[in-house]
XYZ file of C-alpha atoms in Angstrom:
345
model
C 0.000 0.000 0.000
C 1.251 3.486 -0.887
C -0.022 6.384 1.235
C 0.607 10.102 0.659
C 0.014 12.600 3.449
C -0.612 16.240 2.534
C -0.014 18.749 5.341
C 0.208 22.557 5.520
C 3.824 22.585 6.711
C 6.591 20.620 8.397
C 6.035 22.609 11.579
C 5.115 20.616 14.659
C 1.550 21.469 15.708
C -1.572 19.730 16.941
C -2.765 19.396 13.347
C 0.458 18.098 11.775
C 1.621 15.852 14.597
C -0.996 13.184 13.869
C -0.080 12.688 10.174
C 3.615 12.793 11.092
C 3.137 10.055 13.695
C 0.946 8.052 11.330
C 3.460 8.264 8.501
C 6.347 7.284 10.740
C 4.556 4.273 12.182
C 3.134 3.017 8.877
C 6.605 2.835 7.316
C 7.006 -0.829 8.253
C 3.844 -1.838 6.346
C 3.465 0.812 3.633
C 5.366 3.133 1.359
C 4.601 6.610 2.696
C 5.559 10.143 1.767
C 4.667 13.544 3.205
C 3.832 16.395 0.827
C 3.826 19.884 2.328
C 3.436 23.546 1.328
C 5.576 25.381 3.866
C 8.843 24.780 5.656
C 9.025 25.102 9.440
C 9.867 28.585 10.715
C 13.006 27.252 12.344
C 14.651 23.985 13.326
C 13.109 24.316 16.793
C 9.576 24.062 15.442
C 10.217 21.247 12.962
C 8.878 17.796 13.728
C 11.690 15.265 13.337
C 10.091 12.727 11.023
C 12.061 9.952 9.322
C 9.809 9.832 6.278
C 10.429 11.051 2.704
C 9.056 14.569 2.205
C 8.411 16.821 -0.774
C 7.438 20.474 -1.022
C 4.547 21.255 -3.380
C 2.721 24.337 -4.654
C -0.979 25.069 -4.308
C -1.184 26.250 -7.928
C 0.558 23.270 -9.539
C -0.426 19.609 -9.340
C 2.382 17.204 -8.495
C 2.098 14.155 -10.764
C 3.869 11.972 -8.197
C 0.652 11.928 -6.168
C -0.848 9.632 -8.795
C 1.533 6.901 -7.689
C -0.300 6.523 -4.346
C -3.267 4.340 -3.420
C -4.438 6.732 -0.695
C -4.163 10.511 -0.399
C -4.669 11.544 3.233
C -5.179 15.283 3.654
C -4.935 17.327 6.868
C -6.041 20.961 7.103
C -7.810 23.533 4.954
C -5.080 24.206 2.391
C -4.323 20.497 1.802
C -8.065 19.757 1.553
C -8.552 22.513 -1.036
C -5.516 21.316 -2.994
C -6.877 17.771 -3.069
C -10.331 18.973 -4.108
C -8.949 21.175 -6.896
C -7.099 18.160 -8.301
C -9.674 15.431 -7.707
C -10.092 14.754 -11.424
C -6.348 14.065 -11.671
C -5.888 12.005 -8.510
C -6.419 8.276 -9.059
C -6.104 7.154 -5.444
C -8.708 7.231 -2.692
C -9.039 10.571 -0.930
C -9.460 10.825 2.833
C -9.380 13.811 5.175
C -9.244 14.053 8.954
C -11.406 16.753 10.529
C -9.191 17.918 13.374
C -11.487 20.373 15.126
C -14.630 22.489 15.145
C -13.746 24.530 12.095
C -16.200 27.389 12.593
C -14.706 28.093 16.031
C -11.090 27.721 14.922
C -11.622 30.006 11.922
C -13.440 32.565 14.073
C -10.446 32.872 16.388
C -8.067 33.109 13.429
C -9.967 35.358 11.012
C -13.007 36.806 12.788
C -16.275 37.608 11.026
C -17.240 37.461 8.173
C -14.218 35.659 6.694
C -14.652 32.708 9.053
C -18.210 32.136 7.755
C -17.015 32.113 4.142
C -14.000 29.894 4.823
C -16.058 27.478 6.914
C -18.697 27.061 4.192
C -15.994 26.492 1.574
C -14.123 23.999 3.734
C -17.249 21.977 4.506
C -18.176 21.881 0.809
C -14.676 20.709 -0.116
C -14.738 18.004 2.587
C -18.025 16.621 1.287
C -16.261 15.602 -1.944
C -13.754 13.266 -0.270
C -14.168 9.490 -0.324
C -13.915 9.357 3.462
C -14.013 11.750 6.406
C -12.468 10.855 9.756
C -13.447 12.589 13.000
C -11.295 12.671 16.119
C -14.097 12.720 18.731
C -17.744 11.669 18.728
C -19.147 15.098 19.645
C -17.407 16.478 16.574
C -18.825 13.701 14.387
C -22.346 14.375 15.710
C -22.006 18.123 15.136
C -21.022 17.741 11.487
C -23.729 15.152 10.920
C -26.322 17.653 12.159
C -25.156 20.393 9.776
C -25.383 18.018 6.816
C -21.774 16.987 6.232
C -21.457 13.387 5.078
C -21.040 10.854 7.844
C -17.562 9.522 8.478
C -15.515 7.291 10.733
C -14.508 8.021 14.317
C -10.829 7.407 15.073
C -9.406 8.805 18.280
C -5.979 10.377 18.052
C -3.183 8.427 19.679
C 0.003 9.591 21.351
C 3.316 7.745 21.685
C 4.761 6.751 25.019
C 6.688 9.717 26.335
C 10.252 9.176 27.429
C 11.460 11.427 30.240
C 15.150 10.952 30.937
C 15.525 13.640 33.567
C 13.431 16.199 35.392
C 14.265 19.889 35.147
C 13.503 21.724 38.349
C 12.053 25.208 38.096
C 9.741 24.597 41.025
C 9.204 27.407 43.504
C 9.057 26.226 47.092
C 5.930 26.994 49.115
C 4.064 27.780 45.881
C 1.429 25.906 43.894
C 3.237 25.290 40.620
C 0.927 25.357 37.604
C 1.991 24.385 34.088
C 0.392 24.513 30.659
C 1.487 23.518 27.167
C -0.008 24.771 23.898
C 0.583 26.966 20.871
C -0.665 29.883 23.035
C -3.330 31.095 20.618
C -6.532 32.884 21.653
C -8.558 29.660 21.387
C -6.369 28.054 24.064
C -7.768 30.271 26.845
C -4.451 30.878 28.635
C -5.691 34.280 29.837
C -7.874 32.425 32.354
C -4.800 31.049 34.134
C -3.228 34.504 34.310
C -6.421 35.860 35.855
C -6.526 33.136 38.497
C -2.944 34.004 39.486
C -4.268 37.414 40.522
C -6.552 35.713 43.062
C -3.839 33.824 44.909
C -0.250 34.915 45.449
C 0.774 31.287 46.036
C 0.230 30.378 42.371
C 3.214 30.171 40.044
C 2.794 29.521 36.288
C 5.064 27.963 33.657
C 3.887 28.392 30.050
C 5.522 26.238 27.388
C 5.079 26.482 23.620
C 3.863 29.121 21.243
C 4.914 30.427 17.852
C 2.400 33.299 17.723
C 4.628 36.149 18.887
C 1.811 38.711 18.904
C -0.393 36.602 21.161
C 2.497 35.815 23.515
C 3.150 39.548 23.824
C -0.561 40.067 24.581
C -0.331 37.490 27.369
C 2.789 39.124 28.774
C 1.019 42.498 28.725
C -1.973 40.986 30.554
C 0.340 39.397 33.139
C 1.967 42.778 33.737
C -1.411 44.509 33.960
C -2.617 41.961 36.534
C 0.675 42.342 38.414
C 1.435 38.609 38.138
C 4.315 38.819 35.650
C 6.901 37.957 38.299
C 5.106 34.625 38.841
C 4.944 33.658 35.139
C 7.649 31.902 33.138
C 7.180 32.086 29.344
C 9.581 29.381 28.178
C 8.594 29.180 24.499
C 9.699 26.081 22.604
C 11.310 23.355 24.727
C 12.750 20.088 23.360
C 11.094 17.878 25.970
C 8.506 19.981 27.836
C 7.405 17.082 30.029
C 10.743 17.076 31.835
C 9.638 20.453 33.204
C 5.892 19.816 33.528
C 6.456 16.673 35.608
C 7.767 18.917 38.385
C 4.557 20.976 38.532
C 1.743 20.402 41.001
C -1.021 20.602 38.410
C -1.402 20.816 34.630
C -4.171 23.159 33.432
C -5.652 22.852 29.932
C -8.095 25.796 29.642
C -9.088 25.634 25.943
C -12.253 27.311 24.726
C -12.520 24.929 21.768
C -10.684 21.715 20.851
C -11.086 18.933 18.326
C -8.882 16.758 20.532
C -6.548 17.365 23.455
C -3.177 15.822 22.602
C -1.382 17.523 25.495
C -4.221 16.441 27.787
C -3.599 12.787 26.910
C 0.161 13.205 27.260
C -0.223 14.708 30.732
C -2.598 11.910 31.756
C -0.214 9.228 30.477
C 2.514 10.630 32.744
C 0.296 10.687 35.826
C 0.202 14.477 36.152
C -2.811 15.969 38.027
C -5.092 17.696 35.501
C -7.605 20.531 35.530
C -9.282 21.274 32.195
C -12.092 23.406 30.847
C -15.544 21.847 30.838
C -16.057 21.581 27.071
C -17.727 18.669 25.198
C -14.495 17.323 23.676
C -12.780 16.959 27.044
C -15.944 15.499 28.600
C -15.900 12.753 25.979
C -12.222 12.008 26.515
C -12.212 11.906 30.327
C -14.735 11.974 33.163
C -14.903 13.456 36.676
C -13.181 10.423 38.170
C -10.119 10.983 35.955
C -9.635 14.746 35.660
C -11.119 17.878 37.251
C -13.244 20.255 35.178
C -13.795 23.986 35.663
C -16.472 26.192 34.119
C -15.125 28.051 31.113
C -14.261 31.698 31.909
C -15.354 31.257 35.546
C -12.135 32.301 37.293
C -13.543 31.755 40.792
C -14.445 28.192 39.867
C -10.953 27.610 38.465
C -9.470 28.943 41.697
C -11.675 26.658 43.778
C -10.603 23.645 41.718
C -6.893 24.427 42.183
C -7.505 24.549 45.943
C -8.784 20.939 45.707
C -5.333 19.700 44.707
C -5.281 16.688 47.055
C -8.529 15.411 45.537
C -7.204 15.996 42.001
C -4.084 13.937 42.726
C -6.256 10.949 43.655
C -7.526 10.771 40.053
C -4.225 10.445 38.190
C -4.046 6.627 38.096
C -7.476 6.382 36.448
C -6.619 9.083 33.899
C -3.348 7.307 33.107
C -5.152 4.016 32.518
C -7.686 5.710 30.208
C -4.940 7.413 28.182
C -3.017 4.168 27.696
C -6.098 2.133 26.823
C -8.105 4.458 24.574
C -5.618 6.917 23.104
C -2.582 4.813 22.229
C -0.540 5.427 19.098
C -0.764 1.738 18.184
C -4.568 1.799 18.258
C -4.773 4.943 16.106
C -2.353 3.589 13.483
C -4.158 0.245 13.319
C -7.542 1.931 12.847
C -6.281 4.191 10.063
C -4.565 1.282 8.317
C -7.833 -0.675 8.369
C -9.665 2.378 7.009
C -7.191 2.676 4.129
C -7.657 -1.023 3.330
C -11.447 -0.689 3.323
C -11.268 2.226 0.901
C -8.936 0.407 -1.479
C -10.839 -2.900 -1.308
C -14.123 -1.103 -2.078
C -13.022 -0.729 -5.735
């Protein structure tokens, strides 16, 4: 079987990490290649993938794609490219819907562009041979708005190797950590606001390539007079070596198609507080993680104060992560989906 993955760029992100992991783990059974439009901004942000890659242009079809049995697209630009060239592509076409597009586009482009882009993207997706959704609530949402039904395949994460622990812990403080691309949709401002309620809270923020948004967060931290208790670390090679030292991991997203970092934290047995949104409710329950009401800073503060209770849940969250969201399970399910598509001919 020959599988081509089309991604926006070689930059490591929530959207590209899944096809990168898939490609890498399918190498033993398939011939795979990653086609991309944009290079990573720097070596720091590039996902180290041991798979053949090729840069392509949106305005020119690459004939090599016709050598593949399956074209697996990820993201708006790759989906549009595949749709524009459907008459030329011989292989089966599959796309993974990674999130709630209308919400993601709203945070990125605002109104009315998000409405236009969302309508276009949904139309384009309807032309694929198969759609894959990453959570059931997402699948149900798109079914209700008339998008063709697809398969549900949960994302999977690899086992994380932590060779050493980096200590940045402040004694006599409650050490909070978070990991994301630090965009507006990630809701990091809520953690900064809760720091203003309790001088014992100390925050470590890891990740982020959106310089403007990071500067906005730093301005907010200064305005709230909590800047001296915030560490903006940016990109870190192995963030979990730092996060493992924290007392609690907070994932305060306003919208998510899947929580990769949430699963990674659970797999390492780190106490978790996350926003009470449908995606996270499907992934974990109250016996595994602790939920807070979105944008309710008092509720978030109250949940942090329940740290002993939160720590009692980590073993159940770890078991769930290993059982339901394993990399092996995800790769197997996608491989079976590819086979079904090819055998349907």
